[in-house]
mmCIF file of C-alpha atoms in Angstrom:
data_model
loop_
_atom_site.group_PDB
_atom_site.id
_atom_site.type_symbol
_atom_site.label_atom_id
_atom_site.label_comp_id
_atom_site.label_asym_id
_atom_site.label_seq_id
_atom_site.Cartn_x
_atom_site.Cartn_y
_atom_site.Cartn_z
ATOM 1 C CA ARG A 26 10.509 -29.521 10.287
ATOM 2 C CA LEU A 27 13.990 -30.008 8.633
ATOM 3 C CA PHE A 28 15.059 -26.583 10.149
ATOM 4 C CA MET A 29 13.764 -27.605 13.620
ATOM 5 C CA GLN A 30 15.768 -30.859 13.477
ATOM 6 C CA ARG A 31 18.995 -29.071 12.296
ATOM 7 C CA PHE A 32 18.790 -26.367 14.994
ATOM 8 C CA ALA A 33 17.085 -28.387 17.755
ATOM 9 C CA LEU A 34 14.240 -25.935 18.323
ATOM 10 C CA ASP A 35 12.185 -26.705 21.395
ATOM 11 C CA LEU A 36 8.424 -26.063 20.905
ATOM 12 C CA ASP A 37 5.624 -26.839 23.261
ATOM 13 C CA ASP A 38 2.350 -28.094 21.896
ATOM 14 C CA GLU A 39 0.802 -24.659 21.848
ATOM 15 C CA GLY A 40 3.684 -23.145 19.909
ATOM 16 C CA ARG A 41 3.798 -25.944 17.568
ATOM 17 C CA ALA A 42 0.124 -25.704 16.817
ATOM 18 C CA ALA A 43 0.440 -22.041 16.280
ATOM 19 C CA LEU A 44 3.335 -22.584 13.854
ATOM 20 C CA VAL A 45 1.381 -25.181 11.894
ATOM 21 C CA GLN A 46 -1.696 -22.858 11.726
ATOM 22 C CA ARG A 47 0.389 -20.020 10.378
ATOM 23 C CA ALA A 48 2.060 -22.202 7.769
ATOM 24 C CA SER A 49 -1.328 -23.553 6.683
ATOM 25 C CA ARG A 50 -2.721 -20.021 6.427
ATOM 26 C CA TYR A 51 0.208 -18.959 4.316
ATOM 27 C CA ASP A 52 -0.268 -21.898 1.894
ATOM 28 C CA GLN A 53 -3.940 -21.011 1.665
ATOM 29 C CA ASP A 54 -3.220 -17.384 0.852
ATOM 30 C CA VAL A 55 -0.647 -18.370 -1.862
ATOM 31 C CA ASP A 56 -3.118 -20.746 -3.382
ATOM 32 C CA SER A 57 -5.945 -18.131 -3.460
ATOM 33 C CA PHE A 58 -3.578 -15.498 -4.899
ATOM 34 C CA ASP A 59 -2.538 -17.819 -7.709
ATOM 35 C CA LYS A 60 -6.118 -18.664 -8.518
ATOM 36 C CA LEU A 61 -7.034 -14.977 -8.613
ATOM 37 C CA ILE A 62 -4.163 -14.099 -10.918
ATOM 38 C CA THR A 63 -4.648 -16.946 -13.296
ATOM 39 C CA GLY A 64 -8.408 -16.426 -13.540
ATOM 40 C CA ALA A 65 -9.402 -19.642 -11.735
ATOM 41 C CA ILE A 66 -11.612 -17.635 -9.321
ATOM 42 C CA GLU A 67 -13.545 -14.504 -10.021
ATOM 43 C CA PRO A 68 -12.134 -11.148 -8.645
ATOM 44 C CA GLN A 69 -14.242 -9.067 -6.469
ATOM 45 C CA ARG A 70 -16.814 -6.933 -8.119
ATOM 46 C CA PHE A 71 -16.790 -3.149 -7.455
ATOM 47 C CA ASP A 72 -19.786 -0.907 -7.753
ATOM 48 C CA LEU A 73 -18.368 2.092 -9.651
ATOM 49 C CA ALA A 74 -20.007 4.647 -12.005
ATOM 50 C CA ILE A 75 -17.578 3.590 -14.683
ATOM 51 C CA PRO A 76 -17.075 -0.136 -14.774
ATOM 52 C CA PRO A 77 -13.446 -1.174 -14.080
ATOM 53 C CA ARG A 78 -11.392 -3.429 -16.449
ATOM 54 C CA ASP A 79 -10.900 -7.096 -15.260
ATOM 55 C CA TYR A 80 -7.218 -6.637 -14.602
ATOM 56 C CA GLN A 81 -8.021 -3.662 -12.400
ATOM 57 C CA ARG A 82 -10.507 -5.733 -10.441
ATOM 58 C CA VAL A 83 -7.893 -8.432 -10.065
ATOM 59 C CA GLY A 84 -5.257 -5.910 -8.759
ATOM 60 C CA ALA A 85 -7.724 -4.429 -6.269
ATOM 61 C CA SER A 86 -8.817 -7.822 -5.132
ATOM 62 C CA LEU A 87 -5.169 -8.703 -4.541
ATOM 63 C CA LEU A 88 -4.714 -5.525 -2.427
ATOM 64 C CA LEU A 89 -7.696 -6.433 -0.329
ATOM 65 C CA LYS A 90 -6.543 -9.989 0.227
ATOM 66 C CA ALA A 91 -2.809 -9.404 0.686
ATOM 67 C CA ARG A 92 -3.239 -5.952 2.424
ATOM 68 C CA GLY A 93 -0.044 -4.819 0.809
ATOM 69 C CA LEU A 94 0.626 -4.321 -2.936
ATOM 70 C CA LEU A 95 3.084 -2.574 -5.202
ATOM 71 C CA CYS A 96 1.339 -2.034 -8.540
ATOM 72 C CA ALA A 97 4.033 -1.250 -11.196
ATOM 73 C CA ASP A 98 1.765 -1.374 -14.363
ATOM 74 C CA ASP A 99 2.881 0.697 -17.285
ATOM 75 C CA VAL A 100 1.811 4.243 -17.661
ATOM 76 C CA GLY A 101 -1.723 4.720 -18.983
ATOM 77 C CA VAL A 102 -3.220 1.271 -18.077
ATOM 78 C CA GLY A 103 -5.227 2.493 -15.079
ATOM 79 C CA LYS A 104 -3.319 2.248 -11.780
ATOM 80 C CA THR A 105 -5.440 5.017 -10.411
ATOM 81 C CA ALA A 106 -8.646 3.157 -11.226
ATOM 82 C CA LEU A 107 -7.281 0.005 -9.672
ATOM 83 C CA ALA A 108 -6.775 1.944 -6.360
ATOM 84 C CA ILE A 109 -10.205 3.549 -6.581
ATOM 85 C CA CYS A 110 -11.721 0.021 -6.922
ATOM 86 C CA ALA A 111 -10.233 -0.767 -3.480
ATOM 87 C CA LEU A 112 -11.224 2.644 -2.029
ATOM 88 C CA SER A 113 -14.926 1.898 -3.050
ATOM 89 C CA ASP A 114 -14.991 -0.944 -0.540
ATOM 90 C CA PRO A 115 -16.138 0.173 2.875
ATOM 91 C CA VAL A 116 -13.619 -1.950 4.644
ATOM 92 C CA THR A 117 -10.848 0.437 3.400
ATOM 93 C CA TRP A 118 -12.567 3.573 4.915
ATOM 94 C CA PRO A 119 -11.320 6.080 5.944
ATOM 95 C CA ALA A 120 -8.390 6.143 3.439
ATOM 96 C CA LEU A 121 -5.528 8.460 2.642
ATOM 97 C CA VAL A 122 -4.128 9.089 -0.860
ATOM 98 C CA VAL A 123 -0.603 10.517 -0.893
ATOM 99 C CA THR A 124 0.454 12.033 -4.250
ATOM 100 C CA LEU A 125 2.762 14.736 -5.869
ATOM 101 C CA THR A 126 2.156 18.272 -5.312
ATOM 102 C CA HIS A 127 0.261 19.005 -8.506
ATOM 103 C CA LEU A 128 -1.991 15.966 -8.556
ATOM 104 C CA PRO A 129 -4.399 16.140 -5.483
ATOM 105 C CA THR A 130 -7.104 17.910 -7.640
ATOM 106 C CA GLN A 131 -6.769 15.229 -10.332
ATOM 107 C CA TRP A 132 -7.201 12.508 -7.806
ATOM 108 C CA GLU A 133 -10.266 14.159 -6.166
ATOM 109 C CA ARG A 134 -11.757 14.479 -9.731
ATOM 110 C CA GLU A 135 -11.050 10.830 -10.663
ATOM 111 C CA ILE A 136 -12.379 9.455 -7.374
ATOM 112 C CA LEU A 137 -15.618 11.401 -7.648
ATOM 113 C CA ARG A 138 -15.974 10.387 -11.324
ATOM 114 C CA PHE A 139 -15.801 6.711 -10.359
ATOM 115 C CA CYS A 140 -17.390 6.997 -6.873
ATOM 116 C CA PRO A 141 -19.667 10.130 -6.824
ATOM 117 C CA SER A 142 -21.156 8.991 -3.507
ATOM 118 C CA LEU A 143 -17.904 9.297 -1.542
ATOM 119 C CA ARG A 144 -16.922 12.229 0.724
ATOM 120 C CA VAL A 145 -13.524 13.292 -0.494
ATOM 121 C CA HIS A 146 -11.327 16.114 0.908
ATOM 122 C CA ARG A 147 -8.056 17.593 -0.288
ATOM 123 C CA ILE A 148 -5.856 18.544 2.536
ATOM 124 C CA ARG A 149 -4.856 22.179 1.912
ATOM 125 C CA LYS A 150 -2.585 23.030 4.800
ATOM 126 C CA GLY A 151 0.565 21.563 6.235
ATOM 127 C CA THR A 152 -0.764 21.613 9.726
ATOM 128 C CA PRO A 153 -3.801 19.601 10.973
ATOM 129 C CA TYR A 154 -7.214 20.969 11.081
ATOM 130 C CA ASP A 155 -10.844 19.415 11.484
ATOM 131 C CA VAL A 156 -11.442 17.716 8.180
ATOM 132 C CA ARG A 157 -14.978 16.672 9.143
ATOM 133 C CA ALA A 158 -16.455 20.016 8.033
ATOM 134 C CA PHE A 159 -14.848 19.864 4.638
ATOM 135 C CA GLY A 160 -15.605 16.360 3.211
ATOM 136 C CA LYS A 161 -17.765 16.661 0.120
ATOM 137 C CA ARG A 162 -21.119 14.973 1.055
ATOM 138 C CA ALA A 163 -22.895 12.617 -1.282
ATOM 139 C CA ARG A 164 -26.334 13.632 -2.530
ATOM 140 C CA LYS A 165 -27.797 10.325 -1.504
ATOM 141 C CA PRO A 166 -25.933 9.030 1.635
ATOM 142 C CA THR A 167 -25.975 5.230 1.938
ATOM 143 C CA ALA A 168 -26.066 3.021 5.008
ATOM 144 C CA GLN A 169 -22.471 2.086 4.394
ATOM 145 C CA GLN A 170 -21.310 5.595 5.100
ATOM 146 C CA ASP A 171 -22.371 5.176 8.711
ATOM 147 C CA LEU A 172 -19.339 2.723 9.072
ATOM 148 C CA ILE A 173 -16.996 5.778 9.803
ATOM 149 C CA GLU A 174 -17.361 8.850 11.996
ATOM 150 C CA PRO A 175 -20.191 11.035 10.826
ATOM 151 C CA GLY A 176 -18.871 13.810 8.563
ATOM 152 C CA PHE A 177 -15.457 12.336 8.252
ATOM 153 C CA PRO A 178 -14.326 12.026 4.684
ATOM 154 C CA HIS A 179 -14.160 8.545 3.196
ATOM 155 C CA VAL A 180 -11.011 9.568 1.290
ATOM 156 C CA LEU A 181 -8.372 12.173 2.243
ATOM 157 C CA ILE A 182 -5.812 13.427 -0.252
ATOM 158 C CA VAL A 183 -2.495 14.940 0.559
ATOM 159 C CA ASN A 184 0.682 15.600 -1.237
ATOM 160 C CA TYR A 185 4.076 14.339 0.035
ATOM 161 C CA HIS A 186 5.189 17.931 0.982
ATOM 162 C CA LYS A 187 2.397 18.216 3.598
ATOM 163 C CA LEU A 188 2.496 14.621 4.877
ATOM 164 C CA ALA A 189 4.910 15.145 7.838
ATOM 165 C CA GLY A 190 2.680 17.751 9.336
ATOM 166 C CA TRP A 191 -0.232 15.334 9.424
ATOM 167 C CA ALA A 192 1.456 12.102 10.412
ATOM 168 C CA ASP A 193 0.635 12.126 14.064
ATOM 169 C CA SER A 194 -3.018 13.155 13.402
ATOM 170 C CA LEU A 195 -3.637 10.457 10.826
ATOM 171 C CA ALA A 196 -1.713 7.550 12.286
ATOM 172 C CA GLY A 197 -4.130 5.061 13.631
ATOM 173 C CA VAL A 198 -7.029 7.014 12.114
ATOM 174 C CA VAL A 199 -6.923 5.960 8.437
ATOM 175 C CA LYS A 200 -7.261 2.271 7.569
ATOM 176 C CA THR A 201 -5.813 2.496 4.122
ATOM 177 C CA ILE A 202 -3.046 4.464 2.535
ATOM 178 C CA VAL A 203 -2.267 4.735 -1.208
ATOM 179 C CA PHE A 204 0.968 6.091 -2.279
ATOM 180 C CA ASP A 205 0.852 7.520 -5.776
ATOM 181 C CA GLU A 206 4.238 7.741 -7.527
ATOM 182 C CA VAL A 207 5.667 5.695 -4.692
ATOM 183 C CA GLN A 208 9.257 6.195 -5.907
ATOM 184 C CA GLU A 209 9.050 9.306 -3.722
ATOM 185 C CA LEU A 210 9.772 6.935 -0.815
ATOM 186 C CA ARG A 211 12.822 5.407 -2.414
ATOM 187 C CA ASN A 212 15.238 7.173 -0.093
ATOM 188 C CA MET A 213 15.004 6.173 3.566
ATOM 189 C CA GLY A 214 18.408 7.656 4.547
ATOM 190 C CA SER A 215 21.724 5.920 4.864
ATOM 191 C CA ARG A 216 25.467 6.454 5.468
ATOM 192 C CA GLY A 217 24.863 8.787 8.315
ATOM 193 C CA LYS A 218 22.103 10.694 6.540
ATOM 194 C CA GLY A 219 18.954 11.409 8.460
ATOM 195 C CA VAL A 220 15.688 9.761 7.490
ATOM 196 C CA PRO A 221 13.663 12.271 5.239
ATOM 197 C CA ALA A 222 10.708 13.766 7.146
ATOM 198 C CA LYS A 223 8.241 12.490 4.459
ATOM 199 C CA TYR A 224 9.565 8.936 4.743
ATOM 200 C CA GLN A 225 9.294 9.013 8.554
ATOM 201 C CA ALA A 226 5.723 10.244 8.189
ATOM 202 C CA ALA A 227 4.789 7.665 5.605
ATOM 203 C CA LYS A 228 6.133 4.861 7.776
ATOM 204 C CA LEU A 229 4.404 6.101 10.861
ATOM 205 C CA ILE A 230 0.973 6.205 9.144
ATOM 206 C CA ALA A 231 1.430 3.077 7.031
ATOM 207 C CA GLU A 232 2.491 0.791 9.938
ATOM 208 C CA ARG A 233 -0.792 1.447 11.568
ATOM 209 C CA CYS A 234 -2.971 0.878 8.388
ATOM 210 C CA GLU A 235 -4.597 -2.346 7.462
ATOM 211 C CA TYR A 236 -4.231 -1.830 3.740
ATOM 212 C CA ARG A 237 -1.104 -0.330 1.959
ATOM 213 C CA CYS A 238 -0.759 0.301 -1.811
ATOM 214 C CA GLY A 239 2.025 1.732 -3.926
ATOM 215 C CA LEU A 240 1.510 2.959 -7.508
ATOM 216 C CA SER A 241 4.204 3.647 -9.933
ATOM 217 C CA ALA A 242 5.393 2.626 -13.424
ATOM 218 C CA THR A 243 8.943 3.245 -12.108
ATOM 219 C CA PRO A 244 9.047 2.226 -8.402
ATOM 220 C CA ILE A 245 12.734 3.142 -8.216
ATOM 221 C CA TYR A 246 15.012 5.621 -10.112
ATOM 222 C CA ASN A 247 18.543 4.628 -9.668
ATOM 223 C CA TYR A 248 19.931 1.712 -7.557
ATOM 224 C CA GLY A 249 18.171 -1.490 -6.918
ATOM 225 C CA GLY A 250 18.643 -1.038 -3.206
ATOM 226 C CA GLU A 251 15.983 1.531 -3.322
ATOM 227 C CA PHE A 252 13.447 -1.290 -3.471
ATOM 228 C CA TYR A 253 14.009 -2.007 0.175
ATOM 229 C CA SER A 254 12.837 1.551 1.143
ATOM 230 C CA VAL A 255 9.685 1.188 -0.993
ATOM 231 C CA LEU A 256 8.715 -2.255 0.200
ATOM 232 C CA SER A 257 9.474 -1.558 3.814
ATOM 233 C CA ILE A 258 6.450 0.770 3.787
ATOM 234 C CA LEU A 259 4.153 -1.432 1.710
ATOM 235 C CA ARG A 260 5.052 -4.904 2.911
ATOM 236 C CA PRO A 261 6.988 -4.566 6.271
ATOM 237 C CA ASP A 262 9.488 -7.340 6.878
ATOM 238 C CA ALA A 263 8.935 -8.909 3.437
ATOM 239 C CA LEU A 264 12.618 -8.482 2.739
ATOM 240 C CA GLY A 265 13.881 -8.958 6.258
ATOM 241 C CA SER A 266 16.116 -6.334 7.874
ATOM 242 C CA ARG A 267 18.137 -3.955 5.729
ATOM 243 C CA SER A 268 21.325 -5.843 6.451
ATOM 244 C CA GLU A 269 19.669 -9.120 5.499
ATOM 245 C CA PHE A 270 18.431 -7.581 2.253
ATOM 246 C CA LEU A 271 21.835 -6.213 1.360
ATOM 247 C CA THR A 272 23.505 -9.588 2.107
ATOM 248 C CA GLU A 273 21.004 -11.766 0.254
ATOM 249 C CA TRP A 274 20.354 -9.645 -2.881
ATOM 250 C CA CYS A 275 22.800 -6.879 -3.301
ATOM 251 C CA SER A 276 26.328 -5.914 -4.185
ATOM 252 C CA GLY A 277 27.528 -2.608 -2.827
ATOM 253 C CA PHE A 278 26.275 -0.818 0.262
ATOM 254 C CA ASP A 279 23.461 1.283 1.508
ATOM 255 C CA ASP A 280 22.233 3.908 -1.135
ATOM 256 C CA LYS A 281 24.724 2.566 -3.693
ATOM 257 C CA ALA A 282 23.508 -1.040 -3.457
ATOM 258 C CA ARG A 283 22.799 -2.903 -6.766
ATOM 259 C CA ILE A 284 20.710 -5.964 -7.092
ATOM 260 C CA LYS A 285 22.954 -8.853 -8.112
ATOM 261 C CA ASP A 286 20.309 -10.894 -10.061
ATOM 262 C CA PRO A 287 17.438 -8.630 -11.027
ATOM 263 C CA ARG A 288 15.447 -11.493 -12.693
ATOM 264 C CA ALA A 289 15.633 -13.616 -9.487
ATOM 265 C CA PHE A 290 14.805 -10.664 -7.386
ATOM 266 C CA GLY A 291 11.721 -9.782 -9.543
ATOM 267 C CA ALA A 292 10.522 -13.305 -9.398
ATOM 268 C CA TYR A 293 10.879 -13.323 -5.579
ATOM 269 C CA LEU A 294 8.996 -10.050 -5.251
ATOM 270 C CA ARG A 295 6.078 -11.349 -7.416
ATOM 271 C CA SER A 296 5.844 -14.583 -5.376
#
């Protein structure tokens, strides 16, 4: 209201009602997130063969509520299990896990260990092919599996190297994308450099997904400005435009940008 008085915005009744509704929804979301994190409300339960820890349930519940999450837990505390909790929910199907070149087999093993009823397929070629014939079928199919195209895997797994070849085929098809070791997306190109193919592919797929998750104990490697590249995939527009982000939070420019106040920036990201 103060902003509208200062800049004399002119809104009709319909526009004003929409603005009030969106502001109210935002307040409700923040309140529910706070209650979830503090334990005031119970996180969602996930039917897994190996029961998840409470904090993994909280993280997965946050992802499903917020629809975009960067999980930067320490190494060894179960970021993979957190993502698998979310992937066990039918609302996330079909899903895509993107990981490093040597990890697709490990991801397939872990998903089937926690959720043996899911159809999982590791993409083996850099060019598209029909994945419906390759999804591992559950021994006892459930009614929930009818929510996606018959024979289509519930979860696809691909490495970053192959992602560009599949971008056009998977954009608009998968509802959820999980980026393991999400620091692989820290470089979106700058200072006249072209945007890396894997970043273009990740953005193309992610912007048409309903749920986006990034996992890494080290979301960036070098300069704080790399956070913009990562979060632009997971939470589009959360940091505004790149120029707004650099002006508000950084010293330096583009790929050499440093966060001026890391503590304040960290608090902002968590909020």
